[in-house]
XYZ file of C-alpha atoms in Angstrom:
723
model
C -92.112 -47.806 19.368
C -93.172 -44.798 17.186
C -96.208 -46.814 16.067
C -96.982 -48.867 19.061
C -100.455 -48.318 20.295
C -100.408 -45.328 22.682
C -102.075 -47.541 25.454
C -99.359 -49.364 25.494
C -97.368 -45.763 26.119
C -99.160 -44.505 28.806
C -99.397 -48.243 30.206
C -95.451 -47.842 29.979
C -95.207 -44.774 31.020
C -98.316 -45.530 33.935
C -95.852 -48.220 35.607
C -92.747 -46.803 34.869
C -91.230 -49.635 33.049
C -88.131 -47.705 31.724
C -87.415 -46.556 35.323
C -87.932 -50.745 36.707
C -85.587 -51.871 34.160
C -82.785 -48.796 33.828
C -82.072 -49.658 37.442
C -82.251 -53.685 37.429
C -79.751 -52.924 34.424
C -77.133 -51.080 36.065
C -77.445 -52.733 38.995
C -77.353 -55.971 37.067
C -74.131 -54.815 35.185
C -72.561 -53.026 38.335
C -73.544 -55.349 41.099
C -72.006 -58.613 38.540
C -73.744 -61.386 40.235
C -73.124 -65.086 40.798
C -76.511 -66.016 39.177
C -78.309 -63.182 37.392
C -81.585 -64.289 37.368
C -81.850 -64.543 41.267
C -80.173 -61.566 40.945
C -82.973 -60.170 38.617
C -86.374 -62.296 40.871
C -85.305 -60.727 43.517
C -84.857 -56.419 43.474
C -88.256 -57.720 41.324
C -89.493 -59.182 43.931
C -88.229 -55.873 46.295
C -90.425 -53.659 44.045
C -93.598 -55.716 43.761
C -93.400 -56.000 47.812
C -92.191 -51.810 47.585
C -95.496 -51.013 45.574
C -98.176 -52.931 47.367
C -96.249 -51.050 51.142
C -97.331 -47.693 48.608
C -100.718 -48.848 47.724
C -101.691 -49.276 51.012
C -99.980 -45.780 52.422
C -100.353 -43.306 49.585
C -103.565 -44.727 47.646
C -103.371 -41.276 45.446
C -99.776 -42.000 44.227
C -99.178 -44.153 41.935
C -95.542 -43.660 41.087
C -92.584 -45.609 43.094
C -89.726 -43.617 44.098
C -87.285 -45.234 41.804
C -84.234 -44.700 41.505
C -81.476 -45.198 38.140
C -78.723 -46.961 41.151
C -80.969 -47.981 43.382
C -80.308 -51.449 43.116
C -76.537 -51.296 43.747
C -74.698 -51.271 46.383
C -74.174 -47.979 48.721
C -69.798 -48.639 48.522
C -70.357 -48.421 44.227
C -72.993 -45.608 44.868
C -70.604 -43.167 45.852
C -68.404 -42.724 43.212
C -70.479 -43.223 40.301
C -72.625 -40.842 39.012
C -74.830 -40.962 36.142
C -73.479 -39.370 32.670
C -76.668 -39.632 30.730
C -80.247 -40.044 30.676
C -82.222 -43.215 30.590
C -80.765 -44.773 27.398
C -85.183 -46.589 27.814
C -87.467 -43.978 27.977
C -85.415 -43.229 24.305
C -86.448 -46.641 23.369
C -89.844 -46.554 24.823
C -89.826 -43.222 23.004
C -91.381 -40.754 25.926
C -91.504 -37.796 25.131
C -91.493 -36.462 28.629
C -88.784 -38.944 29.717
C -84.913 -37.621 30.516
C -82.990 -37.603 28.116
C -79.629 -35.726 30.251
C -78.392 -35.963 33.057
C -78.130 -32.526 34.945
C -74.639 -32.654 35.574
C -74.608 -32.848 31.683
C -76.406 -29.626 31.030
C -74.127 -27.865 33.406
C -71.913 -28.634 31.599
C -73.209 -27.837 28.426
C -74.106 -24.454 29.780
C -70.840 -23.827 30.957
C -69.068 -24.651 27.321
C -71.361 -22.884 25.670
C -70.458 -19.712 27.599
C -66.905 -20.134 27.956
C -67.592 -20.549 23.784
C -69.943 -17.750 23.527
C -67.250 -15.653 26.053
C -63.869 -16.977 24.122
C -65.779 -15.058 20.875
C -66.390 -12.212 21.896
C -62.583 -12.496 23.244
C -61.783 -12.998 19.863
C -64.095 -10.807 18.296
C -62.765 -8.149 21.098
C -58.901 -9.192 20.567
C -59.620 -8.219 16.602
C -61.441 -4.863 17.006
C -58.512 -4.187 18.924
C -55.594 -5.090 15.946
C -58.311 -3.145 13.546
C -57.948 -0.332 15.856
C -54.366 -0.981 16.424
C -54.098 -1.188 12.535
C -55.730 1.917 10.975
C -54.496 4.002 14.000
C -50.991 2.651 12.628
C -51.656 3.375 8.937
C -53.008 7.046 10.692
C -49.840 7.218 12.679
C -47.790 6.346 9.456
C -50.573 8.740 7.380
C -49.339 11.452 8.984
C -45.718 10.821 9.349
C -46.005 10.457 5.906
C -47.672 13.849 5.270
C -45.157 15.300 7.901
C -42.081 14.574 6.078
C -43.456 15.093 3.134
C -44.829 18.819 3.781
C -40.942 18.994 5.387
C -39.308 18.383 2.546
C -41.825 20.405 0.295
C -40.759 23.151 3.041
C -36.667 22.226 2.751
C -36.940 22.098 -0.473
C -38.620 25.846 -0.731
C -35.726 26.948 2.010
C -33.400 25.106 -0.191
C -34.285 26.998 -3.198
C -34.359 30.645 -1.271
C -30.408 29.263 -0.165
C -29.434 28.541 -3.317
C -31.045 31.226 -4.843
C -29.633 33.441 -1.590
C -26.174 31.750 -2.352
C -25.839 32.782 -6.189
C -26.841 36.158 -5.465
C -23.368 35.875 -2.468
C -21.306 34.624 -4.969
C -22.005 37.523 -7.181
C -21.243 39.332 -4.740
C -18.313 38.683 -3.116
C -17.133 37.556 -7.306
C -17.361 41.767 -7.638
C -16.139 41.702 -3.869
C -13.043 39.794 -4.931
C -12.645 41.157 -8.844
C -12.549 44.540 -6.535
C -9.983 43.421 -3.424
C -7.609 42.178 -6.973
C -7.442 45.086 -8.633
C -6.994 47.463 -5.717
C -4.635 44.147 -4.791
C -3.019 44.435 -7.992
C -2.817 48.271 -7.527
C -0.790 48.567 -4.358
C 1.648 45.649 -6.227
C 1.935 47.500 -9.164
C 2.878 50.469 -7.143
C 5.268 48.180 -4.477
C 6.512 46.733 -7.051
C 7.339 50.544 -9.329
C 8.840 52.089 -6.082
C 11.098 49.302 -5.786
C 11.652 48.959 -9.107
C 12.387 52.891 -8.926
C 14.514 52.532 -6.429
C 16.695 49.481 -7.504
C 16.511 51.285 -10.965
C 17.996 54.369 -8.847
C 20.953 52.105 -7.341
C 21.979 50.977 -10.592
C 22.283 53.780 -12.651
C 23.358 55.531 -9.078
C 26.243 52.519 -9.374
C 26.305 52.197 -12.763
C 27.592 56.493 -12.269
C 29.422 55.841 -9.901
C 31.584 53.112 -11.483
C 31.620 55.522 -14.597
C 33.475 58.289 -12.632
C 35.862 55.840 -10.826
C 36.702 54.634 -14.631
C 37.394 58.454 -15.361
C 39.460 59.056 -12.257
C 36.642 61.629 -11.035
C 36.664 60.315 -7.410
C 39.160 62.355 -6.101
C 37.489 63.907 -3.021
C 36.742 61.297 0.100
C 32.913 63.349 0.182
C 31.848 61.234 -2.827
C 33.576 57.905 -2.014
C 30.237 56.315 -0.125
C 27.603 55.880 -3.027
C 24.602 55.776 -0.428
C 24.396 57.524 2.860
C 24.458 55.632 5.610
C 21.864 56.226 8.686
C 22.044 57.567 11.898
C 23.575 55.485 14.074
C 20.863 54.457 17.114
C 20.875 51.594 19.859
C 18.072 49.995 18.532
C 18.281 46.227 19.752
C 16.639 48.181 22.935
C 13.541 49.227 22.143
C 13.327 45.515 20.793
C 11.271 43.172 23.172
C 13.229 40.691 25.353
C 13.359 37.340 23.595
C 13.772 39.135 20.440
C 17.257 41.494 21.487
C 18.176 37.567 23.635
C 18.170 35.767 20.475
C 20.257 38.658 18.964
C 22.713 38.487 22.603
C 23.042 34.781 21.710
C 24.452 34.808 18.238
C 27.329 37.188 20.402
C 30.928 35.129 22.358
C 32.559 36.136 25.679
C 34.496 38.672 25.043
C 31.680 41.150 22.932
C 29.283 40.026 26.086
C 31.296 41.578 27.632
C 31.834 44.202 24.824
C 28.251 45.177 24.880
C 27.977 45.367 29.030
C 29.651 48.504 29.095
C 27.061 49.870 25.972
C 24.465 51.354 28.377
C 22.318 50.023 31.642
C 19.746 48.342 28.930
C 22.703 46.000 27.595
C 24.079 45.205 30.861
C 20.916 43.936 31.995
C 20.526 41.956 28.893
C 23.945 39.843 29.115
C 23.353 39.571 32.498
C 20.604 36.708 31.192
C 22.155 33.849 32.631
C 20.079 31.797 29.288
C 22.907 33.756 27.226
C 26.159 31.822 29.547
C 24.945 28.411 29.081
C 27.678 28.387 25.980
C 30.802 29.558 26.897
C 33.621 29.657 23.713
C 37.511 30.513 25.632
C 38.843 28.955 21.981
C 38.984 32.372 20.507
C 40.482 34.432 23.640
C 42.437 31.522 24.010
C 45.942 33.807 23.600
C 45.661 36.159 25.959
C 43.118 35.017 28.423
C 44.387 34.857 31.938
C 43.313 32.063 34.410
C 41.564 34.506 37.104
C 39.267 35.857 34.790
C 38.084 32.349 33.451
C 37.200 31.895 37.420
C 35.779 35.389 37.558
C 32.724 34.623 34.355
C 32.787 30.825 35.471
C 31.578 31.966 39.397
C 29.446 34.160 38.253
C 27.349 31.726 35.469
C 28.129 28.708 37.054
C 24.098 27.614 37.844
C 23.556 28.454 33.928
C 27.189 27.017 31.939
C 25.819 24.022 30.107
C 28.820 23.870 27.148
C 32.496 25.169 28.117
C 34.733 25.128 25.256
C 38.828 25.804 26.768
C 40.613 24.509 23.669
C 44.188 25.709 22.958
C 43.913 27.740 26.756
C 47.260 27.465 28.037
C 47.382 29.560 30.710
C 44.193 27.732 32.603
C 45.414 26.226 36.626
C 43.509 25.573 39.088
C 41.425 28.878 39.809
C 40.250 28.190 36.608
C 39.313 23.784 37.561
C 37.579 24.673 40.615
C 35.262 27.347 38.882
C 34.856 24.274 36.348
C 33.671 21.964 39.584
C 31.306 24.611 40.780
C 29.496 24.199 37.074
C 27.001 21.650 38.396
C 24.916 21.283 34.938
C 27.987 21.126 33.205
C 27.187 18.875 29.791
C 30.339 19.272 27.707
C 34.392 20.103 28.230
C 36.742 20.784 25.978
C 40.677 21.083 26.702
C 42.331 19.867 23.954
C 45.407 21.914 22.855
C 45.686 23.098 26.453
C 49.394 22.581 27.487
C 49.327 22.775 31.197
C 46.979 19.775 30.958
C 48.545 16.258 31.122
C 46.975 13.317 31.961
C 47.814 9.302 32.293
C 45.839 5.880 32.146
C 45.086 6.420 35.753
C 44.280 10.083 35.376
C 41.319 8.350 32.822
C 40.270 6.179 35.080
C 39.585 8.654 37.709
C 37.406 10.652 35.436
C 35.742 7.419 34.212
C 34.960 7.381 38.000
C 34.054 10.830 38.924
C 32.445 11.941 35.378
C 30.521 8.959 34.456
C 27.657 10.574 33.879
C 29.308 13.351 30.906
C 27.331 13.302 27.578
C 29.997 14.594 25.826
C 33.747 13.739 25.506
C 35.968 15.388 23.609
C 39.823 14.657 23.728
C 41.495 16.289 20.720
C 44.406 17.143 19.667
C 46.175 14.406 22.359
C 49.142 11.746 20.365
C 49.228 9.960 23.855
C 45.687 8.959 23.541
C 45.616 5.039 23.781
C 42.884 2.393 23.669
C 43.764 1.823 27.632
C 43.073 5.328 28.861
C 39.230 4.599 27.065
C 39.368 0.830 27.984
C 39.978 2.844 31.131
C 37.492 5.812 31.737
C 34.567 4.030 29.887
C 34.133 1.236 31.484
C 31.938 2.747 34.445
C 28.677 3.802 33.182
C 29.019 5.781 30.874
C 26.010 7.680 28.428
C 27.732 9.265 25.618
C 26.481 10.714 23.006
C 28.966 12.721 21.346
C 32.686 11.305 20.725
C 35.461 13.678 19.096
C 39.031 12.809 18.606
C 40.284 14.626 16.344
C 44.638 13.969 15.906
C 44.801 11.209 18.668
C 46.809 8.454 15.761
C 47.192 6.245 18.630
C 42.474 4.830 18.773
C 42.030 2.191 16.605
C 38.952 -0.420 16.243
C 38.885 -1.599 19.164
C 38.814 1.578 20.980
C 35.963 3.026 19.116
C 33.914 -0.759 20.105
C 34.436 0.285 23.549
C 33.010 3.873 22.813
C 29.692 3.164 21.134
C 28.523 0.387 23.235
C 25.975 2.452 24.690
C 24.342 2.365 21.574
C 23.454 6.145 22.666
C 25.871 7.536 19.855
C 24.716 10.153 17.970
C 28.024 12.220 16.724
C 31.499 10.940 15.637
C 34.435 12.571 14.885
C 37.623 11.360 14.285
C 40.465 12.660 12.847
C 44.105 12.142 11.104
C 44.318 8.199 12.328
C 45.610 5.515 10.098
C 44.552 2.691 12.228
C 40.518 3.284 12.313
C 38.817 1.443 9.220
C 35.734 -0.215 7.802
C 35.550 -2.599 11.375
C 34.153 1.012 13.377
C 32.197 1.819 10.455
C 30.670 -2.054 11.451
C 30.174 -1.352 15.022
C 28.108 2.559 13.841
C 25.897 0.244 11.663
C 25.785 -2.121 14.455
C 25.541 -0.217 18.005
C 24.427 3.193 16.730
C 20.971 3.194 15.861
C 20.919 7.242 16.701
C 24.265 8.149 14.613
C 23.616 11.276 12.850
C 26.434 13.015 12.427
C 29.253 11.312 11.295
C 33.328 13.261 10.834
C 35.634 10.831 9.403
C 38.719 12.854 7.612
C 42.293 12.158 7.041
C 41.375 8.009 8.159
C 43.395 6.050 4.076
C 42.558 2.518 5.377
C 38.228 3.274 5.425
C 36.975 1.914 1.889
C 33.938 1.675 -0.120
C 32.546 -1.536 2.913
C 32.671 1.218 5.301
C 30.380 3.401 3.207
C 27.894 -0.026 2.490
C 28.434 -1.097 6.236
C 26.329 2.737 7.552
C 24.445 2.410 4.916
C 21.231 0.816 6.505
C 21.756 3.281 9.057
C 18.208 6.111 8.772
C 19.113 9.117 10.666
C 23.027 10.282 8.793
C 22.523 14.175 8.752
C 26.263 15.368 8.194
C 28.863 12.609 7.341
C 32.495 13.729 6.215
C 34.519 11.265 4.763
C 37.644 14.259 3.412
C 40.962 13.198 2.674
C 39.734 9.136 3.194
C 41.424 8.628 -0.518
C 40.655 5.463 -1.086
C 36.665 6.463 -1.491
C 35.548 5.470 -5.277
C 32.320 5.638 -6.713
C 30.943 2.875 -5.255
C 31.000 3.671 -2.207
C 28.884 7.030 -3.192
C 26.151 5.329 -4.287
C 26.507 2.838 -0.924
C 26.195 6.155 0.388
C 23.782 7.696 -2.062
C 21.053 5.008 -2.462
C 20.855 3.677 1.594
C 18.405 4.501 4.344
C 20.104 8.215 5.256
C 20.777 9.423 0.807
C 17.459 11.421 1.206
C 18.056 12.333 4.628
C 21.558 13.941 4.042
C 22.391 17.726 4.794
C 25.839 18.273 4.644
C 28.207 16.014 2.729
C 32.193 16.122 2.045
C 34.523 14.267 0.336
C 36.916 16.534 -0.154
C 40.848 14.514 -1.625
C 38.545 11.775 -2.325
C 40.548 11.196 -5.946
C 38.943 8.243 -7.758
C 35.549 9.779 -7.125
C 33.989 10.702 -10.614
C 30.630 12.751 -12.130
C 29.232 9.100 -11.796
C 28.751 9.693 -8.214
C 27.361 13.939 -8.948
C 24.682 12.131 -10.878
C 23.969 9.910 -8.032
C 23.899 12.459 -5.757
C 21.461 14.822 -7.161
C 18.954 11.925 -7.968
C 19.386 10.041 -4.911
C 20.393 13.947 -1.665
C 17.744 16.058 -2.806
C 18.013 17.398 0.566
C 21.485 18.296 0.893
C 22.619 21.855 1.444
C 26.357 21.864 1.962
C 28.114 19.847 0.042
C 32.355 20.019 -0.506
C 33.861 18.943 -3.401
C 37.718 19.708 -3.106
C 40.510 18.585 -4.915
C 38.826 16.179 -6.554
C 40.386 16.327 -9.605
C 38.463 13.269 -11.893
C 35.704 16.347 -11.407
C 34.691 17.559 -15.011
C 33.068 20.617 -16.138
C 29.775 18.233 -17.001
C 29.609 16.608 -13.580
C 29.541 20.069 -11.601
C 26.797 21.849 -13.718
C 24.661 18.324 -12.835
C 24.058 20.281 -9.610
C 22.644 23.121 -10.030
C 20.025 19.805 -9.988
C 20.101 20.629 -6.011
C 17.377 22.627 -5.431
C 18.356 23.108 -1.649
C 22.109 23.415 -1.902
C 23.234 26.630 -0.495
C 27.057 26.419 -0.106
C 29.515 24.718 -2.410
C 33.009 24.468 -2.313
C 34.982 23.169 -5.633
C 38.860 24.486 -4.574
C 41.275 22.168 -6.630
C 38.821 20.977 -9.023
C 39.265 21.446 -12.909
C 35.634 23.653 -13.184
C 35.686 26.561 -16.385
C 33.041 28.714 -17.789
C 30.497 25.886 -18.608
C 29.983 24.725 -14.757
C 29.955 28.194 -12.980
C 27.066 29.121 -15.697
C 25.483 26.022 -14.597
C 25.492 26.169 -11.324
C 24.945 29.944 -11.862
C 21.570 28.956 -11.809
C 20.748 28.051 -8.865
C 19.960 31.559 -7.080
C 19.831 29.517 -3.392
C 23.251 29.362 -3.543
C 24.706 31.465 0.209
C 27.903 30.291 -0.187
C 29.989 29.395 -2.841
C 34.100 28.671 -3.227
C 36.287 28.096 -6.234
C 39.898 28.787 -5.022
C 42.875 27.713 -6.680
C 41.211 26.747 -9.797
C 42.904 27.817 -12.851
C 40.132 27.399 -15.066
C 37.982 30.249 -13.875
C 38.115 33.744 -15.219
C 36.105 36.922 -15.347
C 33.648 35.547 -17.909
C 32.619 32.497 -15.855
C 32.675 34.377 -13.019
C 30.022 37.245 -14.374
C 27.563 34.884 -15.606
C 27.629 32.222 -12.029
C 27.116 36.090 -10.558
C 23.543 37.563 -12.655
C 21.204 35.493 -10.829
C 23.218 35.555 -6.649
C 21.464 38.935 -5.723
C 21.458 36.373 -2.138
C 24.986 35.553 -1.382
C 26.806 36.251 0.979
C 30.146 33.926 1.552
C 32.717 34.404 -2.244
C 36.083 32.960 -2.162
C 37.849 32.606 -5.016
C 41.542 33.201 -3.703
C 44.325 32.208 -6.057
C 42.845 32.445 -9.019
C 45.438 33.924 -11.114
C 42.692 35.475 -14.080
C 40.650 36.989 -11.944
C 40.140 40.797 -12.958
C 38.410 44.047 -12.364
C 35.873 43.097 -14.213
C 34.189 40.004 -12.615
C 34.194 42.387 -9.737
C 32.921 45.276 -10.805
C 29.395 42.270 -11.800
C 30.276 40.998 -8.599
C 30.063 44.520 -6.400
C 27.024 45.677 -9.232
C 24.875 41.896 -8.394
C 26.083 40.749 -5.186
C 25.410 43.875 -2.450
C 24.666 41.389 0.212
C 28.005 40.327 0.560
C 29.433 39.442 4.022
C 32.666 37.313 3.580
C 35.425 37.745 0.335
C 38.292 36.120 -0.122
C 39.869 37.450 -3.164
C 44.022 36.492 -2.448
C 46.455 35.580 -4.880
C 44.196 37.623 -7.745
C 47.317 39.078 -8.972
C 45.080 41.734 -11.506
C 43.247 42.309 -8.622
C 43.405 47.231 -8.472
C 41.907 49.501 -6.456
C 39.322 50.102 -8.642
C 37.763 46.741 -7.618
C 37.859 48.056 -4.172
C 35.906 51.391 -5.290
C 33.180 49.067 -6.352
C 33.370 46.772 -3.573
C 33.010 49.879 -1.005
C 30.476 52.000 -3.014
C 28.138 49.452 -2.983
C 28.491 45.961 -0.658
C 27.692 47.914 2.441
C 27.787 44.380 4.549
C 31.430 43.435 4.107
C 32.254 42.308 7.439
C 35.554 39.678 6.642
C 37.939 41.144 3.640
C 41.569 39.462 2.467
C 43.221 40.904 0.148
C 46.484 39.509 0.514
C 49.013 38.787 -2.704
C 47.432 41.762 -4.040
C 50.174 43.046 -5.158
C 48.721 45.649 -7.587
C 46.145 47.660 -4.201
C 47.677 50.793 -2.722
C 46.909 53.190 0.075
C 44.204 54.612 -1.400
C 42.098 51.435 -0.580
C 41.350 52.621 3.408
C 39.708 55.938 2.727
C 37.530 53.778 0.807
C 37.199 50.818 2.795
C 36.566 53.881 5.834
C 33.793 55.375 3.804
C 31.960 51.917 2.294
C 32.485 49.169 4.314
C 31.871 50.510 8.505
C 30.634 46.746 9.042
C 34.452 45.582 8.412
C 35.931 43.999 11.238
C 38.759 41.506 9.854
C 41.230 42.967 7.324
C 43.947 40.135 6.070
C 46.346 42.121 3.510
C 49.587 39.685 3.054
C 52.112 40.551 0.420
C 50.576 43.850 -0.477
C 53.762 44.530 -1.283
C 52.651 48.158 -2.504
C 50.238 49.004 1.153
C 52.522 51.442 3.029
C 53.019 50.388 6.987
C 52.037 54.353 7.962
C 48.943 53.601 6.106
C 48.024 50.421 8.148
C 49.248 51.903 11.487
C 45.722 54.886 10.252
C 43.913 51.496 10.315
C 41.780 52.036 13.514
C 37.867 50.562 12.974
C 39.031 47.153 12.178
C 39.084 44.961 14.898
C 41.588 41.735 13.452
C 44.267 43.082 10.917
C 47.011 41.389 9.253
C 49.608 42.740 7.286
C 53.152 42.359 5.971
C 54.673 43.796 2.547
C 56.368 40.617 1.730
C 57.183 38.804 -1.493
C 54.137 36.722 -2.305
C 56.032 32.930 -1.688
C 56.530 30.654 -4.586
C 53.585 29.175 -4.121
C 51.721 31.668 -4.938
C 51.912 31.429 -8.645
C 53.443 34.736 -9.506
C 56.154 37.284 -8.354
C 55.762 40.600 -7.131
C 55.608 42.072 -11.440
C 52.639 39.534 -11.874
C 54.895 37.019 -13.783
C 53.372 33.448 -13.267
C 55.709 30.996 -12.101
C 56.410 27.232 -12.560
C 56.000 25.283 -9.400
C 58.680 22.094 -9.590
C 55.775 19.564 -9.726
C 54.767 21.850 -12.737
C 57.925 20.873 -14.419
C 58.012 17.463 -13.987
C 54.551 17.141 -15.356
C 55.669 18.915 -18.043
C 58.890 17.259 -18.690
C 57.025 14.324 -18.857
C 55.001 15.220 -21.167
C 57.990 16.282 -23.161
């Protein structure tokens, strides 16, 4: 058609042939007539008629009113839209022909508008994104710059601080050095002052001893080496709590006497806490029933522990006072001659006193298992059991007593029926048991110590006079759960233990403070010398052991010892004791009684080295003379207890020295002192407790009144067997 004749094109356009063809074809396609030819013929005739009518009415308009859907029924025409332009116009290459429908133009417009809008939106998003990225980058850069700036400032500040610290350290070092110099000077002055004091005292002591040996101290005024401080009432000036702690160590009799000293002491003695523990045992021989009842009546709300052991004068008044003590937790009625209790009485006691925690039934030979069973058949919460000198109690009673599983303390003595089974009960039912005192029970064997080796809280353990114990049992105890916690251990008269037990004790019982090894005859100097390795040991009793100079010298290296007993040890002599005394500055209690080789020479060293001595027992030492008392009285001014029984060479002159030098002396024993007269003893008035006799020493002292050593029947038999 692009090469068609122009006249033909005009003819086709003039007569609207594309529109006619479009209307015919559209009607044909939509209507789908049965006979298409007849349909076309009819529609062409309609067009011709329409054209004739138009020619008659409108002469100027030659075009027909054509529409593409003019030959479609009205029903079908409503649901149809023209989607495209006339393709026939394209076929006929008509320039002015309609190519696209208006609806498509509208859709195209909206499509293009949406396209432009989306493009603008995407560009706007990209712009915002780039802006945000730029902003974030700017913030990051600012943050980096800020951090760098802060780091730079911190670095500058740190460098300045380092410089300041260096200067301060230099200043502190100079100040410390200066303070150390001042402290060293003060310390040196104090040391020199103390050294000067000790040197003066040592010089005075040596001079005093030399004058004693030369016999120049005949005047009583020269006896006292150190002037005693003027007596003043310092206690009243102390804080109330401190004064109460001091008075808390006094007994009932002492408190009653202190109440008569002055008004301030009387107020102190009326404090209720001082009367929570009442011990009448020291007053058992002379205190009357009314006196006890009076004291209980005055302080009944405060009484918690009451000891009436051996008080044979108590009767109804005392028990009436006891019934008023509502806070009473501990009651000791041992050795009370006027007190009887039957099985029925124990049953009544169990009913009325089922809240008691401490059960102390000592020295009661009639006590049986039945009594115990009746008493604890009710709800009992016992924590302490004491059955000393109750020979008829057996393992059955122990099983009954420990059923509450709250037992912490057990004391049994002098019983041939208690055996290893009781210790199994302790192990199974007493996890909190910390104090075991089982003495003179021959049926106790190593199995008992093995049974309690699992207990974790044992602090005090006493199996003295349990003669079946061997090194195996001690090993069980030391290696058990409580080995490192033991504080006190008593193995007296366990005759089968040897040095192996000492080695195990030193290795495992590092916290042991009290150790008693009386009459352990198989111990040697080597085993005893190992005991110096116990760092916490302060109290040791080696009575009757085979110790000599070697073991004494080794024990002397433990300067923490406060109490030391080597009575009845034939191997103890002056040389060993002098080596022991040199480092015993804090020694307070010493017992060297019945050591026949001890003389004035070792007492002189004792007085020179151990000036804090409180208690001294030198009974049965026949070589002791008045010089020993002079040495002690001149230096040891704190002696409270002194036993010189059997010192047959002491004379009446010792009272002059004791009176001037030992003003704190309260207990003095002088049995079998044949050279001390009764007249001199009667003149003594500053001693609270004095025991005296001028009889010849008994044979078991081992010597006569002429210092001649005696041989006992036992020694004669041993010598005969050896011969």
